[in-house]
Coordinates of N, CA and C in Angstrom, one line a residue:
M1 N 2.7 7.5 33.6 CA 3.3 8.0 32.4 C 2.3 8.5 31.5
P2 N 2.5 9.7 30.9 CA 1.5 10.3 30.0 C 1.3 9.3 28.8
K3 N 0.0 9.3 28.4 CA -0.4 8.3 27.4 C -0.8 9.0 26.1
D4 N -0.5 10.3 26.0 CA -0.9 11.1 24.8 C 0.1 11.0 23.7
R5 N 1.3 10.4 23.9 CA 2.3 10.2 22.9 C 3.0 8.9 23.1
A6 N 3.6 8.4 22.0 CA 4.3 7.1 22.0 C 5.5 7.2 22.9
P7 N 5.7 6.2 23.7 CA 6.9 6.2 24.6 C 8.2 6.1 23.9
T8 N 9.2 6.8 24.4 CA 10.5 6.8 23.8 C 11.2 5.4 24.1
R9 N 12.3 5.2 23.5 CA 13.0 3.9 23.7 C 13.5 3.8 25.2
I10 N 13.9 4.9 25.7 CA 14.3 4.9 27.1 C 13.1 4.6 28.0
Q11 N 12.0 5.2 27.7 CA 10.8 5.0 28.5 C 10.4 3.5 28.4
Q12 N 10.5 3.0 27.3 CA 10.1 1.5 27.1 C 11.1 0.7 27.9
K13 N 12.4 1.0 27.9 CA 13.4 0.3 28.6 C 13.1 0.4 30.1
N14 N 12.8 1.6 30.6 CA 12.6 1.8 32.0 C 11.3 1.0 32.5
R15 N 10.3 1.1 31.7 CA 9.1 0.4 32.0 C 9.3 -1.1 32.1
A16 N 10.0 -1.7 31.1 CA 10.3 -3.1 31.1 C 11.2 -3.4 32.4
A17 N 12.1 -2.6 32.7 CA 13.0 -2.8 33.9 C 12.1 -2.8 35.2
I18 N 11.2 -1.9 35.3 CA 10.3 -1.9 36.4 C 9.5 -3.2 36.5
L19 N 8.9 -3.6 35.4 CA 8.0 -4.8 35.5 C 8.9 -6.1 35.8
D20 N 10.1 -6.1 35.3 CA 10.9 -7.3 35.6 C 11.4 -7.3 37.0
A21 N 11.7 -6.1 37.5 CA 12.0 -6.0 39.0 C 10.8 -6.3 39.8
A22 N 9.7 -5.8 39.4 CA 8.5 -6.1 40.2 C 8.2 -7.6 40.3
L23 N 8.4 -8.3 39.2 CA 8.2 -9.7 39.1 C 9.2 -10.4 40.1
D24 N 10.4 -10.0 40.2 CA 11.3 -10.5 41.2 C 10.8 -10.3 42.6
V25 N 10.4 -9.0 42.9 CA 10.1 -8.7 44.3 C 8.7 -9.3 44.7
F26 N 7.7 -9.2 43.8 CA 6.4 -9.8 44.1 C 6.5 -11.3 44.3
S27 N 7.3 -12.0 43.5 CA 7.3 -13.4 43.5 C 8.0 -13.9 44.8
A28 N 8.9 -13.0 45.3 CA 9.7 -13.4 46.5 C 9.0 -12.9 47.8
Q29 N 8.4 -11.7 47.8 CA 7.8 -11.1 48.9 C 6.3 -11.2 49.0
G30 N 5.6 -11.5 47.9 CA 4.2 -11.4 47.8 C 3.8 -9.9 47.7
F31 N 2.5 -9.7 47.5 CA 2.0 -8.3 47.3 C 2.2 -7.5 48.6
R32 N 1.8 -8.1 49.7 CA 1.8 -7.4 51.0 C 3.3 -7.0 51.4
G33 N 4.2 -7.9 51.2 CA 5.5 -7.7 51.6 C 6.4 -6.8 50.7
A34 N 5.9 -6.7 49.5 CA 6.7 -5.9 48.5 C 6.4 -4.4 48.7
T35 N 7.4 -3.6 48.4 CA 7.3 -2.1 48.5 C 7.8 -1.5 47.2
V36 N 7.3 -0.3 47.0 CA 7.7 0.5 45.8 C 9.3 0.7 45.9
D37 N 9.8 1.0 47.1 CA 11.2 1.2 47.2 C 12.0 0.0 46.8
Q38 N 11.6 -1.2 47.2 CA 12.3 -2.4 46.8 C 12.3 -2.6 45.3
I39 N 11.1 -2.3 44.7 CA 11.1 -2.5 43.2 C 12.0 -1.5 42.5
A40 N 12.0 -0.2 43.0 CA 12.8 0.8 42.4 C 14.3 0.4 42.5
T41 N 14.7 -0.1 43.7 CA 16.1 -0.5 43.9 C 16.5 -1.6 42.9
V42 N 15.7 -2.6 42.8 CA 16.0 -3.7 41.9 C 16.0 -3.2 40.5
A43 N 15.1 -2.3 40.1 CA 15.1 -1.8 38.8 C 16.2 -0.8 38.5
G44 N 16.9 -0.4 39.5 CA 18.0 0.6 39.3 C 17.5 2.0 39.0
L45 N 16.3 2.3 39.5 CA 15.7 3.6 39.3 C 15.4 4.3 40.7
S46 N 15.2 5.6 40.7 CA 14.8 6.3 41.9 C 13.3 6.0 42.0
K47 N 12.8 6.2 43.3 CA 11.4 6.0 43.5 C 10.5 7.0 42.7
P48 N 10.9 8.3 42.7 CA 10.1 9.3 41.9 C 10.1 8.9 40.4
N49 N 11.2 8.4 39.9 CA 11.3 8.0 38.5 C 10.3 6.8 38.3
L50 N 10.3 5.9 39.2 CA 9.4 4.7 39.0 C 7.9 5.2 39.0
L51 N 7.6 6.1 39.9 CA 6.3 6.6 40.1 C 5.8 7.4 38.9
Y52 N 6.8 7.9 38.0 CA 6.4 8.5 36.8 C 5.7 7.5 35.8
Y53 N 6.1 6.3 35.9 CA 5.6 5.2 35.0 C 4.4 4.5 35.6
F54 N 4.4 4.3 36.9 CA 3.3 3.7 37.6 C 3.0 4.4 38.9
P55 N 1.7 4.8 39.1 CA 1.4 5.7 40.2 C 1.4 5.0 41.6
S56 N 1.4 3.6 41.6 CA 1.3 2.9 42.9 C 1.8 1.5 42.7
K57 N 2.0 0.9 43.9 CA 2.3 -0.6 43.9 C 1.2 -1.4 43.3
E58 N 0.0 -1.0 43.5 CA -1.1 -1.7 43.0 C -1.1 -1.7 41.5
A59 N -0.8 -0.5 40.9 CA -0.8 -0.4 39.4 C 0.3 -1.3 38.8
I60 N 1.5 -1.4 39.5 CA 2.5 -2.2 39.0 C 2.1 -3.7 39.1
H61 N 1.6 -4.1 40.2 CA 1.1 -5.4 40.4 C 0.1 -5.9 39.4
N62 N -0.9 -5.0 39.2 CA -2.0 -5.3 38.2 C -1.4 -5.5 36.8
E63 N -0.4 -4.7 36.4 CA 0.2 -4.8 35.1 C 0.9 -6.1 35.0
V64 N 1.7 -6.5 36.0 CA 2.4 -7.7 36.0 C 1.5 -8.9 35.9
L65 N 0.4 -8.9 36.7 CA -0.5 -10.0 36.7 C -1.3 -10.1 35.4
S66 N -1.6 -9.0 34.8 CA -2.3 -9.0 33.5 C -1.5 -9.7 32.4
Q67 N -0.2 -9.3 32.4 CA 0.7 -10.0 31.4 C 0.9 -11.4 31.7
L68 N 1.0 -11.8 33.0 CA 1.2 -13.1 33.4 C 0.0 -14.0 33.1
L69 N -1.2 -13.6 33.3 CA -2.3 -14.4 33.1 C -2.5 -14.8 31.7
D70 N -2.2 -13.9 30.8 CA -2.3 -14.2 29.4 C -1.3 -15.3 29.0
T71 N -0.1 -15.1 29.5 CA 0.9 -16.1 29.2 C 0.6 -17.5 29.8
W72 N 0.0 -17.4 31.0 CA -0.2 -18.6 31.8 C -1.3 -19.5 31.2
L73 N -2.2 -18.9 30.5 CA -3.3 -19.6 29.9 C -3.0 -20.2 28.5
D74 N -1.9 -19.7 27.9 CA -1.6 -20.1 26.5 C -1.5 -21.7 26.4
P75 N -0.8 -22.4 27.3 CA -0.6 -23.8 27.1 C -1.9 -24.6 27.1
L76 N -2.9 -24.1 27.9 CA -4.2 -24.8 27.9 C -5.0 -24.4 26.6
R77 N -4.9 -23.2 26.2 CA -5.5 -22.8 24.9 C -5.0 -23.7 23.7
A78 N -3.8 -24.1 23.8 CA -3.2 -24.9 22.7 C -3.7 -26.3 22.6
L79 N -4.5 -26.8 23.6 CA -5.0 -28.1 23.6 C -6.0 -28.2 22.4
D80 N -5.7 -29.1 21.4 CA -6.4 -29.1 20.1 C -7.4 -30.2 20.1
P81 N -8.7 -29.9 20.0 CA -9.8 -30.9 19.9 C -9.6 -31.8 18.7
A82 N -9.0 -31.4 17.7 CA -8.8 -32.2 16.5 C -7.6 -33.1 16.5
G83 N -6.7 -32.9 17.5 CA -5.5 -33.7 17.6 C -5.7 -35.1 18.2
D84 N -4.7 -35.9 18.3 CA -4.7 -37.1 19.0 C -4.9 -36.9 20.5
P85 N -5.9 -37.4 21.1 CA -6.2 -37.1 22.5 C -5.0 -37.3 23.5
L86 N -4.4 -38.5 23.5 CA -3.4 -38.7 24.4 C -2.2 -37.8 24.1
E87 N -1.8 -37.6 22.9 CA -0.7 -36.8 22.6 C -1.0 -35.3 22.9
E88 N -2.2 -34.9 22.7 CA -2.5 -33.5 23.1 C -2.4 -33.3 24.6
I89 N -2.9 -34.2 25.4 CA -2.8 -34.0 26.9 C -1.3 -34.1 27.3
L90 N -0.6 -35.1 26.7 CA 0.9 -35.2 27.1 C 1.6 -33.9 26.7
A91 N 1.3 -33.4 25.5 CA 1.9 -32.1 25.1 C 1.6 -31.0 26.1
Y92 N 0.4 -31.0 26.6 CA 0.0 -29.9 27.6 C 0.8 -30.1 28.8
V93 N 1.0 -31.3 29.3 CA 1.8 -31.6 30.5 C 3.2 -31.0 30.3
Q94 N 3.8 -31.3 29.1 CA 5.1 -30.8 28.9 C 5.2 -29.3 28.7
R95 N 4.2 -28.7 28.2 CA 4.2 -27.2 28.1 C 4.1 -26.6 29.5
K96 N 3.3 -27.2 30.3 CA 3.2 -26.7 31.7 C 4.5 -26.9 32.5
L97 N 5.2 -28.0 32.2 CA 6.5 -28.3 32.9 C 7.5 -27.3 32.4
E98 N 7.5 -27.0 31.1 CA 8.4 -26.0 30.5 C 8.2 -24.6 31.1
M99 N 6.9 -24.3 31.4 CA 6.6 -23.0 32.0 C 7.2 -22.9 33.4
S100 N 7.1 -24.0 34.2 CA 7.7 -24.0 35.5 C 9.2 -23.9 35.4
R101 N 9.8 -24.5 34.4 CA 11.3 -24.4 34.3 C 11.7 -23.0 33.8
D102 N 11.0 -22.4 32.9 CA 11.4 -21.2 32.2 C 10.9 -19.9 32.9
Y103 N 9.7 -20.1 33.6 CA 9.1 -18.9 34.3 C 8.8 -19.2 35.7
P104 N 9.8 -19.5 36.5 CA 9.5 -19.8 38.0 C 9.0 -18.6 38.8
R105 N 9.5 -17.4 38.4 CA 9.1 -16.2 39.1 C 7.6 -16.0 38.9
E106 N 7.2 -16.2 37.6 CA 5.8 -16.0 37.3 C 4.9 -17.0 38.0
S107 N 5.3 -18.2 38.1 CA 4.6 -19.3 38.8 C 4.4 -18.9 40.3
R108 N 5.5 -18.5 40.9 CA 5.4 -18.1 42.3 C 4.6 -16.9 42.6
L109 N 4.6 -16.0 41.7 CA 3.7 -14.8 41.8 C 2.3 -15.2 41.8
F110 N 2.0 -16.1 40.8 CA 0.6 -16.6 40.7 C 0.2 -17.3 41.9
A111 N 1.1 -18.2 42.4 CA 0.8 -19.0 43.6 C 0.6 -18.1 44.8
N112 N 1.4 -17.0 45.0 CA 1.2 -16.1 46.1 C -0.1 -15.4 46.0
E113 N -0.5 -15.0 44.8 CA -1.8 -14.4 44.7 C -3.0 -15.3 45.1
I114 N -2.9 -16.6 44.7 CA -3.9 -17.6 45.0 C -4.0 -17.8 46.5
V115 N -2.8 -18.0 47.1 CA -2.7 -18.2 48.5 C -3.4 -17.1 49.3
Q116 N -3.3 -15.9 48.8 CA -3.9 -14.8 49.5 C -5.4 -14.6 49.2
G117 N -5.9 -15.6 48.5 CA -7.4 -15.5 48.2 C -7.7 -14.9 46.9
A118 N -6.7 -14.6 46.1 CA -6.8 -14.0 44.7 C -7.6 -12.7 44.7
P119 N -7.3 -11.8 45.6 CA -8.1 -10.6 45.7 C -8.1 -9.7 44.5
R120 N -7.0 -9.8 43.7 CA -6.8 -9.0 42.5 C -7.2 -9.7 41.2
I121 N -7.3 -11.0 41.2 CA -7.6 -11.7 40.0 C -8.8 -12.6 40.1
H122 N -9.6 -12.5 41.2 CA -10.7 -13.5 41.4 C -11.7 -13.4 40.3
D123 N -12.0 -12.2 39.8 CA -12.9 -12.0 38.7 C -12.5 -12.8 37.5
V124 N -11.2 -12.7 37.2 CA -10.6 -13.3 36.0 C -10.7 -14.8 36.2
L125 N -10.4 -15.3 37.4 CA -10.4 -16.8 37.6 C -11.8 -17.3 37.4
S126 N -12.8 -16.6 37.9 CA -14.2 -17.1 37.8 C -14.9 -16.8 36.5
T127 N -14.2 -16.1 35.6 CA -14.8 -15.8 34.3 C -13.9 -16.4 33.1
D128 N -12.8 -15.7 32.8 CA -11.9 -16.1 31.7 C -11.3 -17.5 32.0
L129 N -10.7 -17.7 33.1 CA -10.1 -19.0 33.4 C -11.2 -20.1 33.4
R130 N -12.3 -19.9 34.1 CA -13.3 -20.9 34.2 C -13.9 -21.2 32.8
A131 N -14.1 -20.2 32.0 CA -14.6 -20.5 30.7 C -13.7 -21.4 29.8
L132 N -12.4 -21.0 29.9 CA -11.4 -21.8 29.2 C -11.3 -23.3 29.7
V133 N -11.3 -23.4 31.0 CA -11.2 -24.8 31.6 C -12.5 -25.6 31.2
D134 N -13.7 -24.9 31.3 CA -14.9 -25.6 30.9 C -14.9 -26.1 29.5
E135 N -14.3 -25.2 28.6 CA -14.2 -25.6 27.2 C -13.3 -26.8 27.0
K136 N -12.2 -26.8 27.7 CA -11.2 -27.9 27.5 C -11.7 -29.2 28.2
V137 N -12.4 -29.0 29.3 CA -13.0 -30.2 30.0 C -14.0 -30.9 29.1
A138 N -14.8 -30.1 28.3 CA -15.8 -30.7 27.4 C -15.0 -31.5 26.3
V139 N -13.9 -31.1 25.9 CA -13.1 -31.8 24.9 C -12.6 -33.1 25.5
I140 N -12.0 -33.0 26.7 CA -11.5 -34.2 27.4 C -12.6 -35.2 27.7
K141 N -13.7 -34.7 28.1 CA -14.8 -35.6 28.4 C -15.3 -36.3 27.1
A142 N -15.3 -35.6 26.0 CA -15.7 -36.2 24.8 C -14.7 -37.3 24.4
W143 N -13.5 -37.1 24.6 CA -12.5 -38.1 24.3 C -12.6 -39.3 25.1
S144 N -12.9 -39.0 26.4 CA -13.1 -40.1 27.4 C -14.3 -40.9 27.1
D145 N -15.4 -40.2 26.8 CA -16.7 -40.9 26.5 C -16.6 -41.8 25.2
A146 N -15.8 -41.3 24.3 CA -15.6 -42.0 23.0 C -14.6 -43.2 23.1
G147 N -14.0 -43.3 24.3 CA -13.0 -44.4 24.6 C -11.7 -44.1 24.0
R148 N -11.4 -42.9 23.6 CA -10.1 -42.6 23.0 C -9.0 -42.3 24.1
I149 N -9.5 -42.1 25.3 CA -8.6 -42.1 26.5 C -9.3 -42.8 27.6
A150 N -8.6 -43.3 28.6 CA -9.2 -44.0 29.7 C -10.2 -43.1 30.4
P151 N -11.2 -43.6 31.1 CA -12.1 -42.8 31.9 C -11.4 -42.0 32.9
V152 N -11.7 -40.7 33.0 CA -11.0 -39.8 33.9 C -11.8 -38.6 34.2
H153 N -11.8 -38.1 35.4 CA -12.5 -36.9 35.8 C -11.7 -35.7 35.2
P154 N -12.3 -35.0 34.2 CA -11.5 -34.0 33.4 C -11.1 -32.8 34.2
Y155 N -11.9 -32.3 35.2 CA -11.4 -31.2 36.0 C -10.2 -31.6 36.8
H156 N -10.3 -32.8 37.5 CA -9.3 -33.2 38.4 C -8.0 -33.6 37.6
L157 N -8.2 -34.0 36.4 CA -7.0 -34.3 35.5 C -6.3 -33.0 35.3
I158 N -7.0 -31.9 35.0 CA -6.3 -30.6 34.8 C -5.7 -30.1 36.1
F159 N -6.4 -30.2 37.2 CA -5.9 -29.8 38.5 C -4.6 -30.6 38.8
S160 N -4.6 -31.8 38.5 CA -3.4 -32.6 38.8 C -2.2 -32.2 38.0
I161 N -2.5 -31.8 36.7 CA -1.4 -31.4 35.9 C -0.8 -30.0 36.4
W162 N -1.7 -29.2 36.8 CA -1.3 -27.9 37.4 C -0.4 -28.1 38.6
S163 N -0.9 -29.0 39.5 CA -0.2 -29.1 40.8 C 1.2 -29.8 40.6
L164 N 1.2 -30.9 39.8 CA 2.4 -31.6 39.6 C 3.5 -30.8 38.9
T165 N 3.1 -30.0 37.9 CA 4.1 -29.3 37.1 C 4.5 -28.0 37.8
Q166 N 3.6 -27.3 38.4 CA 3.9 -26.0 39.0 C 4.7 -26.2 40.4
H167 N 4.6 -27.4 40.9 CA 5.4 -27.7 42.1 C 6.9 -27.4 41.9
Y168 N 7.4 -27.7 40.8 CA 8.8 -27.5 40.5 C 9.3 -26.1 40.5
A169 N 8.3 -25.2 40.3 CA 8.6 -23.8 40.4 C 8.3 -23.2 41.8
D170 N 7.1 -23.5 42.3 CA 6.6 -23.0 43.5 C 7.4 -23.5 44.7
F171 N 7.8 -24.7 44.7 CA 8.6 -25.3 45.7 C 10.0 -25.7 45.3
E172 N 10.6 -24.8 44.5 CA 11.9 -25.0 43.9 C 13.0 -25.2 45.0
V173 N 12.9 -24.4 46.0 CA 13.9 -24.5 47.1 C 13.9 -25.9 47.7
Q174 N 12.7 -26.4 47.9 CA 12.6 -27.8 48.5 C 13.0 -28.8 47.6
V175 N 12.7 -28.7 46.3 CA 13.1 -29.7 45.3 C 14.6 -29.8 45.2
R176 N 15.2 -28.6 45.1 CA 16.7 -28.5 44.9 C 17.4 -29.0 46.2
A177 N 16.8 -28.7 47.4 CA 17.4 -29.2 48.6 C 17.4 -30.7 48.7
V178 N 16.4 -31.4 48.1 CA 16.3 -32.8 48.2 C 17.2 -33.4 47.1
L179 N 17.2 -32.8 45.9 CA 18.0 -33.4 44.8 C 19.4 -33.0 44.8
G180 N 19.8 -32.0 45.5 CA 21.2 -31.6 45.5 C 21.6 -31.0 44.2
E181 N 22.7 -31.5 43.6 CA 23.2 -31.0 42.4 C 22.4 -31.5 41.1
E182 N 21.6 -32.4 41.3 CA 20.8 -32.9 40.2 C 19.9 -31.9 39.6
D183 N 19.8 -31.8 38.3 CA 18.9 -30.9 37.6 C 17.5 -31.3 37.8
P184 N 16.6 -30.5 38.5 CA 15.3 -30.9 38.8 C 14.5 -31.3 37.5
F185 N 14.9 -30.8 36.4 CA 14.1 -31.1 35.2 C 14.7 -32.1 34.3
A186 N 15.8 -32.8 34.7 CA 16.5 -33.7 33.9 C 15.6 -35.0 33.6
A187 N 15.0 -35.5 34.7 CA 14.2 -36.8 34.5 C 12.7 -36.5 34.5
T188 N 12.3 -35.3 34.8 CA 10.9 -35.0 35.0 C 10.1 -35.1 33.8
P189 N 10.5 -34.7 32.6 CA 9.6 -34.9 31.4 C 9.3 -36.3 31.2
E190 N 10.3 -37.2 31.3 CA 10.1 -38.6 31.0 C 9.1 -39.2 32.1
F191 N 9.3 -38.8 33.3 CA 8.5 -39.3 34.4 C 7.0 -38.9 34.2
M192 N 6.8 -37.6 33.9 CA 5.5 -37.1 33.6 C 4.8 -37.8 32.5
E193 N 5.5 -38.0 31.4 CA 4.9 -38.7 30.2 C 4.5 -40.1 30.6
T194 N 5.4 -40.8 31.3 CA 5.1 -42.2 31.7 C 3.9 -42.2 32.6
L195 N 3.8 -41.3 33.6 CA 2.7 -41.2 34.5 C 1.4 -41.0 33.8
Y196 N 1.3 -40.0 33.0 CA 0.0 -39.7 32.3 C -0.3 -40.6 31.2
R197 N 0.7 -41.2 30.5 CA 0.4 -42.1 29.5 C -0.2 -43.4 30.1
R198 N 0.3 -43.8 31.2 CA -0.3 -45.0 31.9 C -1.7 -44.7 32.4
L199 N -1.9 -43.5 32.9 CA -3.2 -43.1 33.4 C -4.2 -43.1 32.3
L200 N -3.9 -42.6 31.2 CA -4.9 -42.2 30.1 C -5.0 -43.2 29.0
T201 N -4.1 -44.1 28.9 CA -4.2 -45.1 27.8 C -5.3 -46.1 28.1
P202 N -6.2 -46.2 27.1 CA -7.4 -47.1 27.3 C -6.9 -48.5 27.5
N203 N -7.6 -49.3 28.3 CA -7.3 -50.7 28.5 C -7.6 -51.5 27.3

């Protein structure tokens, strides 16, 4: 799409429709399985019309991932060194759980990219993500060293929060198959809080 003038309302609407459709297709099919034709069909646009906004599947995928990564890191950014340690970590767990509940497509897209070896976001993972995790690990370690939370390996604490919360989005079909009609998120917040409060409360 030409960048020398501000997009019209219709152009903004079409671009948003493409990115939303791409999120559907990429999260279900992965990058390799997705096609521009599939994305255009879901977006309700012709393929030539879609290519007016994005020149390739790669361009669409890169834009979706770029928006996703910024959103995905927000819950960890919100971990406040000045807050109560236990409450800050528990709030982070709940924010991540809410992300799985509210943004399952985004979670699956991210998981698909990681499973494929993160070919399109590896640089971000090893720079921006690593720097943010290192920053928050230092905070958690300081809390642990000061006896404000129980001794815990800070990296693996973060990894465990990622895996436990994102499971509900990435393995949603399995979770719902086991639970049947039960809402997967009905009892999960209380369970997660109990689990991490017991783990992190100093003796």
